[in-house]
Amino acid sequence: MGLVGTIPPHIGNLSFLVSLSIRNNSFHGSFPNELSHLTRLKIFNFGFNELSGEIPSWIGLLKKLQSLYLYGNNFIGTIPPSLSNISSLQVISLGYNQLSGTIPSSIFKISSLQKIYLGANKLSGPMSSIFFNISSLQNIELGENMLYGGLSTHMFDHLPNLQYLSICCNQLSGELPKIGNLTMLTNLNLGENKFEGKLPREIGNLTILTELYLYDNNFEGILCLI
């Protein structure tokens, strides 16, 4: 709607709100603390605005939240670990900001989590410190960050419903672990990293894969898809 200005703290008085969406506007500034009073919220969508400052830890108090969309703003600082307190969270979308620091491993213990989008930030740290153990996960977007190191041997062993995985444009290295368990995968983007060695033969078991990106790595050997 082309709205501009800051977010009025009086919105915090609307205690029965279950959905708050102001996406695709030009709001700036930071979140007023009064929004922490909206404890009935299930949808919190502030995507594509000009908001700045840090993502406040009080978001973790919104215990009924199912979808958190803060993508396409100017948020800085780290991802608050308090997000892991929201046991009902299904979607975390924080891409296209200026977030830094490591990705809290506690986020990947939210048993209801289905989609997580953290791409196009300045997140760093070893990829091996992230352990995916959520059978509900469908989409993982970690591309265009500064993650480094190798992937742990059992990283993909517990993701039976994963459909989309992008870890492109980082500084990841080493050989790929087995990925044959990702039988629901349709999109796999490993491009622009420092991976090496041979591709796992199990990649041929991903029978519904429609998009595969391996560019700008150091793979060798034969690409076996059958």
Backbone as JSON, one array per atom type, in Angstrom:
{
  "sequence": "MGLVGTIPPHIGNLSFLVSLSIRNNSFHGSFPNELSHLTRLKIFNFGFNELSGEIPSWIGLLKKLQSLYLYGNNFIGTIPPSLSNISSLQVISLGYNQLSGTIPSSIFKISSLQKIYLGANKLSGPMSSIFFNISSLQNIELGENMLYGGLSTHMFDHLPNLQYLSICCNQLSGELPKIGNLTMLTNLNLGENKFEGKLPREIGNLTILTELYLYDNNFEGILCLI",
  "N": [[0.81, -1.22, 0.0], [2.16, 1.14, -0.03], [2.78, 2.37, 2.38], [4.4, 4.41, 4.86], [6.77, 5.37, 7.45], [7.14, 4.85, 11.03], [6.57, 1.94, 13.11], [3.68, 2.03, 14.98], [3.56, 2.01, 18.53], [1.12, 1.52, 19.71], [-0.15, -0.58, 18.5], [0.39, -2.73, 20.02], [-1.66, -2.84, 21.83], [-3.69, -4.26, 20.75], [-4.68, -6.89, 21.66], [-5.96, -9.22, 20.88], [-5.19, -9.89, 18.36], [-4.43, -12.21, 15.81], [-3.11, -12.35, 13.46], [-0.71, -10.4, 11.87], [0.22, -8.44, 9.35], [2.27, -6.44, 7.45], [3.64, -6.37, 5.13], [5.69, -5.49, 2.25], [5.86, -2.63, 2.25], [7.03, 0.6, 3.35], [8.02, 0.87, 5.94], [10.13, 1.99, 8.57], [12.84, 2.05, 11.01], [12.89, 0.49, 14.29], [11.42, -2.4, 15.99], [8.75, -1.65, 18.17], [8.71, -2.29, 21.68], [6.24, -2.88, 22.68], [4.93, -4.63, 21.0], [5.41, -7.12, 21.94], [3.31, -7.81, 23.52], [1.43, -9.05, 22.05], [0.4, -11.79, 22.33], [-1.22, -13.69, 21.21], [-0.66, -13.95, 18.6], [-0.3, -15.62, 15.49], [0.67, -15.32, 12.96], [3.26, -13.34, 11.81], [4.23, -10.94, 9.9], [6.47, -8.99, 8.37], [7.78, -8.59, 6.03], [9.89, -7.29, 3.4], [10.31, -4.38, 3.96], [11.75, -1.45, 5.41], [12.93, -1.87, 7.8], [15.07, -1.78, 10.7], [17.86, -2.26, 12.99], [18.25, -4.64, 15.71], [16.88, -7.97, 15.74], [14.44, -8.42, 18.05], [14.71, -10.13, 21.2], [12.37, -10.66, 22.52], [10.52, -11.73, 20.8], [10.51, -14.38, 21.15], [8.64, -14.71, 23.14], [6.22, -14.9, 21.98], [4.39, -17.3, 21.98], [2.52, -18.71, 20.47], [3.1, -18.38, 17.88], [3.28, -19.2, 14.46], [4.25, -18.57, 11.93], [6.97, -16.63, 10.94], [7.97, -13.87, 9.34], [10.46, -11.9, 8.32], [11.97, -11.1, 6.23], [13.96, -9.34, 3.76], [14.68, -6.77, 4.85], [16.54, -4.47, 6.89], [17.79, -5.63, 9.05], [20.16, -6.15, 11.66], [22.82, -7.67, 13.59], [22.55, -10.64, 15.61], [20.83, -13.83, 15.19], [18.2, -14.28, 17.34], [18.46, -16.63, 19.95], [16.19, -17.15, 21.39], [14.08, -17.73, 19.73], [13.81, -20.43, 19.59], [12.17, -21.05, 21.66], [9.62, -21.03, 20.79], [7.45, -23.3, 20.31], [5.55, -23.92, 18.41], [6.33, -22.98, 15.97], [6.49, -22.87, 12.47], [7.45, -21.72, 10.12], [10.36, -19.9, 9.47], [11.55, -17.02, 8.27], [14.08, -15.13, 7.4], [15.66, -14.06, 5.49], [17.75, -12.02, 3.26], [18.76, -9.79, 4.78], [20.96, -8.17, 7.1], [22.11, -9.88, 8.87], [24.34, -11.37, 11.23], [26.95, -13.41, 12.76], [26.66, -16.68, 14.31], [24.47, -19.43, 13.41], [21.93, -20.23, 15.56], [21.97, -23.38, 17.0], [19.87, -24.36, 18.4], [17.52, -23.67, 17.13], [17.0, -25.64, 15.31], [15.81, -27.58, 16.75], [13.18, -27.25, 17.01], [10.35, -28.9, 16.83], [8.19, -28.65, 15.12], [9.01, -27.24, 12.92], [9.02, -26.37, 9.51], [9.93, -24.86, 7.31], [12.81, -22.98, 6.68], [14.39, -20.0, 6.07], [17.27, -18.4, 5.58], [18.93, -17.15, 3.86], [21.21, -14.96, 2.01], [22.5, -13.22, 3.93], [24.87, -12.32, 6.46], [25.81, -14.47, 7.83], [27.87, -16.65, 9.71], [30.33, -19.15, 10.68], [31.02, -22.64, 11.51], [29.69, -25.13, 9.41], [29.37, -27.66, 10.32], [28.49, -27.47, 12.89], [25.8, -27.31, 12.85], [23.02, -29.25, 13.28], [20.75, -31.11, 11.7], [17.77, -32.42, 12.69], [15.05, -32.85, 12.3], [12.16, -34.18, 11.35], [10.06, -32.94, 10.1], [10.99, -30.91, 8.46], [10.97, -29.19, 5.37], [11.96, -27.22, 3.61], [15.14, -25.75, 3.31], [17.07, -22.98, 3.33], [20.1, -21.64, 3.12], [21.85, -20.24, 1.64], [24.28, -17.89, 0.2], [25.83, -16.78, 2.35], [28.36, -16.77, 4.9], [29.2, -19.23, 5.74], [31.28, -21.97, 6.71], [33.65, -24.73, 6.37], [33.33, -28.36, 6.64], [30.65, -30.71, 5.92], [28.82, -32.52, 8.3], [28.99, -36.07, 8.81], [26.52, -37.38, 9.18], [24.61, -35.53, 8.5], [22.35, -35.41, 6.81], [20.7, -37.47, 7.5], [18.28, -37.54, 8.85], [16.11, -36.28, 7.59], [13.54, -36.85, 6.18], [11.48, -35.63, 4.74], [12.46, -33.52, 3.31], [12.45, -31.15, 0.72], [13.64, -29.02, -0.58], [16.86, -27.73, -0.74], [19.34, -25.44, -0.22], [22.59, -24.46, -0.07], [24.32, -22.82, -1.26], [26.96, -20.6, -2.46], [28.71, -20.11, -0.25], [31.41, -20.87, 1.96], [31.98, -23.53, 2.03], [33.45, -26.78, 2.38], [35.33, -29.84, 1.69], [34.26, -33.33, 1.38], [31.08, -34.52, 0.17], [28.54, -35.76, 2.35], [26.61, -38.84, 2.61], [23.63, -38.73, 0.73], [21.47, -40.13, 0.08], [19.17, -40.61, 1.54], [17.47, -38.5, 1.19], [14.93, -38.65, -0.25], [12.71, -37.21, -1.05], [13.59, -34.94, -2.19], [13.58, -32.19, -4.41], [15.0, -30.0, -5.29], [18.33, -29.13, -5.28], [20.98, -27.24, -4.32], [24.27, -26.68, -4.45], [26.14, -24.98, -5.33], [29.01, -22.82, -5.98], [30.97, -23.15, -3.84], [33.52, -24.87, -1.98], [33.6, -27.55, -2.29], [34.81, -30.92, -2.69], [36.19, -33.95, -4.15], [34.48, -37.05, -4.98], [31.11, -37.2, -6.18], [28.43, -38.46, -4.18], [27.29, -41.73, -4.94], [24.69, -42.22, -4.35], [23.2, -40.12, -5.18], [21.87, -40.7, -7.44], [19.61, -41.95, -6.55], [17.77, -40.08, -5.98], [15.05, -39.68, -7.19], [13.03, -37.86, -7.86], [14.23, -35.49, -8.21], [14.51, -32.31, -9.62], [16.03, -30.03, -10.05], [19.45, -29.42, -10.03], [22.37, -28.08, -8.82], [25.74, -27.62, -9.15], [27.86, -26.0, -9.66], [31.03, -24.24, -9.8], [32.77, -25.63, -7.92], [35.0, -28.17, -6.64], [34.65, -30.76, -7.56], [35.22, -34.15, -8.67], [35.72, -36.94, -10.9], [33.23, -39.29, -12.09], [29.92, -38.36, -12.96], [27.36, -39.95, -11.73], [24.15, -40.82, -12.31], [22.41, -42.87, -12.37]],
  "CA": [[0.0, 0.0, 0.0], [3.02, 2.32, -0.04], [2.78, 3.01, 3.7], [5.72, 4.79, 5.36], [6.81, 5.77, 8.85], [7.55, 3.84, 12.01], [5.48, 1.09, 13.59], [3.16, 2.65, 16.21], [3.52, 1.1, 19.68], [-0.26, 1.26, 20.12], [-0.57, -1.87, 17.96], [0.51, -3.68, 21.11], [-2.92, -2.89, 22.6], [-4.64, -5.13, 20.05], [-4.23, -8.15, 22.26], [-6.63, -10.37, 20.29], [-4.69, -10.12, 17.01], [-3.79, -13.49, 15.51], [-2.31, -12.17, 12.24], [-0.25, -9.03, 11.65], [1.01, -8.41, 8.12], [2.44, -5.12, 6.83], [4.71, -6.59, 4.15], [5.73, -4.7, 1.02], [5.65, -1.21, 2.49], [8.3, 1.3, 3.58], [8.21, 1.17, 7.35], [11.53, 2.01, 8.98], [13.03, 2.03, 12.45], [12.91, -0.81, 14.95], [10.15, -2.84, 16.56], [8.44, -1.19, 19.54], [8.61, -3.4, 22.63], [4.84, -3.17, 22.97], [4.46, -5.74, 20.18], [5.56, -8.34, 22.72], [2.05, -8.09, 24.19], [0.52, -9.73, 21.11], [0.73, -13.19, 22.6], [-2.09, -14.59, 20.44], [-0.24, -13.92, 17.18], [0.14, -16.82, 14.79], [1.39, -14.87, 11.76], [3.99, -12.08, 12.04], [4.81, -10.75, 8.57], [6.97, -7.64, 8.12], [8.71, -8.72, 4.91], [10.1, -6.21, 2.42], [10.17, -3.02, 4.43], [13.06, -0.85, 5.63], [13.15, -1.96, 9.25], [16.48, -1.91, 11.05], [18.12, -2.65, 14.37], [18.34, -6.07, 15.96], [15.64, -8.71, 15.94], [14.34, -8.46, 19.51], [14.58, -11.46, 21.81], [11.02, -10.88, 23.04], [9.72, -12.51, 19.85], [10.4, -15.7, 21.75], [7.49, -14.74, 24.04], [5.0, -15.11, 21.19], [4.43, -18.76, 22.02], [1.58, -19.31, 19.52], [3.53, -18.0, 16.54], [3.5, -20.27, 13.5], [5.01, -18.06, 10.79], [7.72, -15.4, 11.21], [8.53, -13.35, 8.1], [11.17, -10.63, 8.48], [12.88, -11.04, 5.09], [14.0, -8.12, 2.95], [14.77, -5.54, 5.64], [17.93, -4.1, 7.19], [18.09, -6.08, 10.4], [21.55, -6.46, 11.94], [22.98, -8.44, 14.81], [22.47, -12.1, 15.53], [19.51, -14.45, 15.28], [17.99, -14.53, 18.77], [18.19, -18.03, 20.3], [14.86, -17.27, 22.01], [13.12, -18.26, 18.76], [13.62, -21.85, 19.85], [11.14, -21.19, 22.69], [8.3, -21.05, 20.15], [7.33, -24.7, 19.91], [4.59, -24.05, 17.32], [6.86, -22.29, 14.79], [6.58, -23.69, 11.26], [8.21, -21.0, 9.1], [11.27, -18.82, 9.86], [12.03, -16.39, 7.05], [14.88, -13.97, 7.78], [16.59, -13.81, 4.4], [17.95, -10.68, 2.7], [19.01, -8.79, 5.8], [22.38, -8.0, 7.38], [22.34, -10.65, 10.08], [25.69, -11.91, 11.35], [27.09, -14.38, 13.83], [26.36, -18.07, 13.98], [23.07, -19.85, 13.41], [21.7, -20.97, 16.81], [21.6, -24.77, 16.73], [18.61, -24.66, 19.1], [16.4, -23.48, 16.21], [16.72, -26.9, 14.63], [15.17, -28.5, 17.68], [11.75, -26.95, 17.0], [9.84, -30.11, 16.17], [7.16, -28.31, 14.13], [9.6, -26.4, 11.87], [8.9, -26.9, 8.15], [10.68, -24.08, 6.34], [13.71, -21.99, 7.26], [15.05, -19.21, 5.03], [18.26, -17.5, 6.18], [19.85, -16.79, 2.8], [21.57, -13.57, 1.72], [22.86, -12.49, 5.13], [26.32, -12.38, 6.71], [25.95, -15.49, 8.85], [29.16, -17.35, 9.61], [30.48, -20.28, 11.58], [31.18, -23.94, 10.86], [28.46, -25.83, 9.05], [29.3, -28.91, 11.08], [27.84, -27.23, 14.18], [24.36, -27.35, 12.63], [22.57, -30.64, 13.21], [19.34, -31.19, 11.31], [17.15, -33.64, 13.2], [13.62, -32.54, 12.33], [11.54, -34.9, 10.24], [9.07, -32.09, 9.45], [11.63, -29.91, 7.59], [10.74, -29.31, 3.94], [12.8, -26.27, 2.89], [16.27, -25.17, 4.01], [17.78, -22.01, 2.49], [21.21, -21.03, 3.84], [22.78, -19.74, 0.63], [24.78, -16.51, 0.2], [26.31, -16.38, 3.66], [29.8, -17.0, 5.05], [29.38, -20.49, 6.44], [32.51, -22.62, 6.24], [33.93, -26.06, 6.89], [32.69, -29.5, 6.01], [29.34, -31.17, 6.36], [28.97, -33.7, 9.15], [28.71, -37.34, 8.13], [25.11, -37.78, 9.3], [23.83, -34.31, 8.42], [21.11, -35.57, 6.06], [20.12, -38.77, 7.83], [16.99, -37.44, 9.53], [15.3, -35.28, 6.89], [12.81, -37.64, 5.18], [10.51, -34.83, 3.99], [13.11, -32.36, 2.72], [12.18, -30.97, -0.7], [14.48, -27.95, -1.13], [18.07, -27.48, 0.06], [20.32, -24.55, -0.85], [23.71, -23.99, 0.75], [25.23, -22.26, -2.27], [27.6, -19.3, -2.24], [29.33, -20.03, 1.06], [32.81, -21.28, 1.9], [31.93, -24.91, 2.49], [34.53, -27.58, 1.77], [35.32, -31.26, 2.01], [33.43, -34.19, 0.56], [29.67, -34.57, 0.55], [28.1, -36.98, 3.02], [25.57, -39.57, 1.88], [22.39, -37.96, 0.61], [20.47, -41.03, -0.49], [17.94, -40.61, 2.34], [16.64, -37.34, 0.84], [14.17, -39.16, -1.39], [11.68, -36.25, -1.44], [14.26, -33.73, -2.64], [13.36, -31.76, -5.79], [15.93, -28.93, -5.63], [19.57, -29.21, -4.5], [21.91, -26.22, -4.81], [25.55, -26.72, -3.74], [27.04, -24.19, -6.15], [29.91, -21.76, -5.49], [31.61, -23.49, -2.58], [34.83, -25.47, -2.18], [33.45, -29.0, -2.14], [35.76, -31.69, -3.49], [35.99, -35.38, -4.15], [33.45, -37.59, -5.86], [29.73, -37.07, -5.74], [27.9, -39.73, -3.7], [26.51, -42.48, -5.94], [23.28, -42.21, -3.94], [22.48, -39.02, -5.82], [21.0, -41.32, -8.44], [18.39, -42.42, -5.9], [16.86, -38.95, -5.8], [14.34, -39.86, -8.46], [12.14, -36.75, -8.21], [15.04, -34.27, -8.28], [14.29, -31.57, -10.87], [17.06, -29.01, -10.22], [20.7, -29.78, -9.37], [23.38, -27.07, -9.1], [27.03, -28.04, -8.61], [28.85, -25.13, -10.29], [32.1, -23.59, -9.03], [33.31, -26.45, -6.84], [36.18, -28.95, -7.06], [34.29, -32.17, -7.68], [35.97, -34.91, -9.68], [35.18, -38.25, -11.19], [32.07, -39.45, -12.98], [28.61, -38.02, -12.41], [26.53, -41.14, -11.94], [22.78, -40.51, -11.95], [21.58, -44.07, -12.47]],
  "C": [[0.84, 1.26, 0.0], [3.06, 3.06, 1.28], [4.22, 3.3, 4.15], [5.61, 5.14, 6.84], [7.29, 4.65, 9.75], [6.32, 3.06, 12.47], [4.96, 1.66, 14.91], [3.09, 1.64, 17.36], [2.12, 0.71, 20.1], [-0.81, -0.04, 19.53], [-0.51, -2.93, 19.05], [-0.72, -3.79, 21.98], [-3.94, -3.82, 21.98], [-4.38, -6.58, 20.45], [-4.89, -9.39, 21.67], [-6.17, -10.65, 18.86], [-4.08, -11.5, 16.89], [-2.94, -13.41, 14.25], [-1.98, -10.71, 12.06], [0.68, -9.01, 10.45], [1.05, -7.0, 7.56], [3.5, -5.2, 5.74], [4.56, -5.67, 2.94], [5.29, -3.25, 1.24], [7.01, -0.56, 2.72], [8.44, 1.73, 5.03], [9.69, 1.09, 7.7], [11.62, 2.03, 10.5], [13.01, 0.61, 12.99], [11.54, -1.16, 15.49], [9.93, -2.19, 17.92], [8.24, -2.4, 20.46], [7.17, -3.8, 22.92], [4.28, -4.32, 22.12], [4.6, -7.08, 20.9], [4.29, -8.72, 23.46], [1.09, -8.88, 23.32], [0.72, -11.24, 21.19], [-0.18, -14.19, 21.87], [-1.67, -14.69, 18.97], [0.18, -15.3, 16.69], [0.96, -16.48, 13.55], [1.96, -13.48, 12.01], [4.77, -11.81, 10.76], [5.16, -9.29, 8.35], [7.95, -7.64, 6.95], [8.73, -7.52, 3.98], [9.62, -4.85, 2.92], [11.57, -2.44, 4.58], [13.39, -0.84, 7.12], [14.61, -2.25, 9.55], [16.62, -2.25, 12.54], [18.21, -4.16, 14.5], [16.96, -6.7, 16.06], [15.5, -8.93, 17.45], [14.12, -9.87, 20.06], [13.17, -11.73, 22.31], [10.12, -11.59, 22.04], [9.54, -13.93, 20.38], [9.25, -15.84, 22.74], [6.18, -15.0, 23.31], [4.82, -16.6, 20.96], [3.49, -19.44, 21.03], [1.97, -19.05, 18.07], [3.81, -19.22, 15.68], [4.39, -19.83, 12.34], [5.65, -16.72, 11.14], [8.42, -14.97, 9.93], [9.14, -11.97, 8.34], [12.13, -10.39, 7.32], [12.86, -9.66, 4.42], [13.94, -6.84, 3.74], [16.25, -5.21, 5.85], [18.32, -4.51, 8.6], [19.57, -6.47, 10.52], [21.61, -7.33, 13.2], [22.79, -9.93, 14.56], [21.01, -12.58, 15.54], [19.26, -14.79, 16.75], [17.69, -16.0, 19.06], [16.81, -18.23, 20.91], [13.8, -17.76, 21.04], [12.83, -19.73, 19.02], [12.6, -22.1, 20.95], [9.74, -21.3, 22.1], [8.08, -22.44, 19.56], [6.39, -24.92, 18.73], [5.11, -23.5, 15.99], [7.03, -23.25, 13.62], [7.46, -23.04, 10.19], [9.05, -19.91, 9.76], [11.87, -18.25, 8.59], [12.74, -15.08, 7.38], [15.86, -13.58, 6.67], [16.66, -12.35, 3.97], [17.92, -9.6, 3.78], [20.52, -8.63, 5.96], [22.76, -8.77, 8.65], [23.72, -11.29, 10.07], [25.75, -12.91, 12.5], [26.72, -15.78, 13.38], [24.86, -18.33, 14.0], [22.83, -20.66, 14.69], [21.24, -22.4, 16.51], [20.28, -25.13, 17.37], [17.4, -24.49, 18.19], [16.0, -24.8, 15.57], [16.24, -27.99, 15.57], [13.68, -28.21, 17.8], [11.07, -28.03, 16.18], [8.81, -29.83, 15.08], [7.72, -27.59, 12.9], [9.55, -27.09, 10.51], [9.8, -26.18, 7.16], [11.53, -23.06, 7.06], [14.5, -21.32, 6.15], [15.97, -18.19, 5.7], [19.24, -16.98, 5.12], [20.1, -15.3, 2.68], [21.68, -12.73, 2.98], [24.38, -12.5, 5.26], [26.6, -13.41, 7.81], [27.23, -16.28, 8.63], [29.18, -18.52, 10.58], [30.57, -21.59, 10.83], [29.84, -24.62, 10.6], [28.28, -27.09, 9.88], [28.63, -28.74, 12.44], [26.32, -27.25, 14.08], [23.93, -28.8, 12.46], [21.08, -30.67, 12.91], [18.76, -32.51, 11.81], [15.65, -33.42, 13.35], [12.96, -33.19, 11.12], [10.54, -34.04, 9.48], [9.68, -31.11, 8.44], [11.42, -30.22, 6.12], [11.68, -28.43, 3.12], [13.9, -25.74, 3.8], [17.03, -24.26, 3.04], [18.82, -21.3, 3.35], [22.22, -20.39, 2.89], [23.17, -18.28, 0.84], [25.05, -16.0, 1.62], [27.81, -16.6, 3.72], [30.06, -18.24, 5.9], [30.59, -21.22, 5.88], [32.64, -24.02, 6.83], [33.16, -27.14, 6.17], [31.32, -29.8, 6.58], [29.52, -32.43, 7.19], [28.45, -34.94, 8.45], [27.22, -37.68, 8.11], [24.16, -36.59, 9.16], [22.45, -34.52, 7.79], [20.37, -36.86, 6.39], [18.7, -38.7, 8.37], [16.1, -36.37, 8.92], [14.46, -35.96, 5.8], [11.87, -36.83, 4.31], [11.13, -33.61, 3.31], [12.91, -32.31, 1.21], [13.16, -29.98, -1.35], [15.65, -27.71, -0.18], [19.03, -26.62, -0.74], [21.35, -24.11, 0.18], [24.76, -23.37, -0.15], [25.9, -20.98, -1.76], [28.03, -19.1, -0.8], [30.8, -20.38, 0.91], [32.94, -22.72, 2.41], [32.93, -25.77, 1.73], [34.38, -29.05, 2.17], [34.42, -32.05, 1.08], [31.99, -34.19, 1.07], [29.37, -35.85, 1.32], [27.04, -37.69, 2.18], [24.27, -38.77, 1.89], [21.25, -38.83, 0.09], [19.16, -41.06, 0.28], [16.99, -39.47, 1.97], [15.77, -37.66, -0.37], [13.07, -38.22, -1.86], [12.27, -34.99, -2.05], [13.97, -33.45, -4.12], [14.37, -30.71, -6.23], [17.13, -29.0, -4.7], [20.58, -28.24, -5.1], [23.15, -26.19, -3.9], [26.57, -25.78, -4.38], [27.88, -23.18, -5.38], [30.36, -22.0, -4.05], [32.98, -24.07, -2.89], [34.76, -26.98, -1.97], [34.41, -29.72, -3.08], [35.41, -33.17, -3.42], [34.89, -35.81, -5.11], [32.07, -37.36, -5.28], [29.23, -38.43, -5.24], [27.07, -40.43, -4.77], [25.02, -42.43, -5.62], [22.49, -41.07, -4.56], [21.54, -39.54, -6.9], [19.71, -41.87, -7.88], [17.36, -41.31, -5.71], [16.01, -38.8, -7.05], [13.41, -38.73, -8.83], [12.9, -35.42, -8.24], [14.85, -33.6, -9.63], [15.36, -30.5, -11.11], [18.28, -29.39, -9.38], [21.78, -28.8, -9.79], [24.67, -27.44, -8.38], [28.16, -27.11, -9.04], [29.86, -24.57, -9.3], [32.45, -24.35, -7.75], [34.52, -27.2, -7.38], [35.87, -30.45, -7.12], [35.11, -32.84, -8.78], [35.28, -36.25, -9.9], [33.97, -38.2, -12.09], [30.8, -39.06, -12.23], [27.67, -39.17, -12.75], [25.13, -40.88, -11.42], [21.85, -41.71, -12.08], [22.21, -45.2, -11.66]]
}
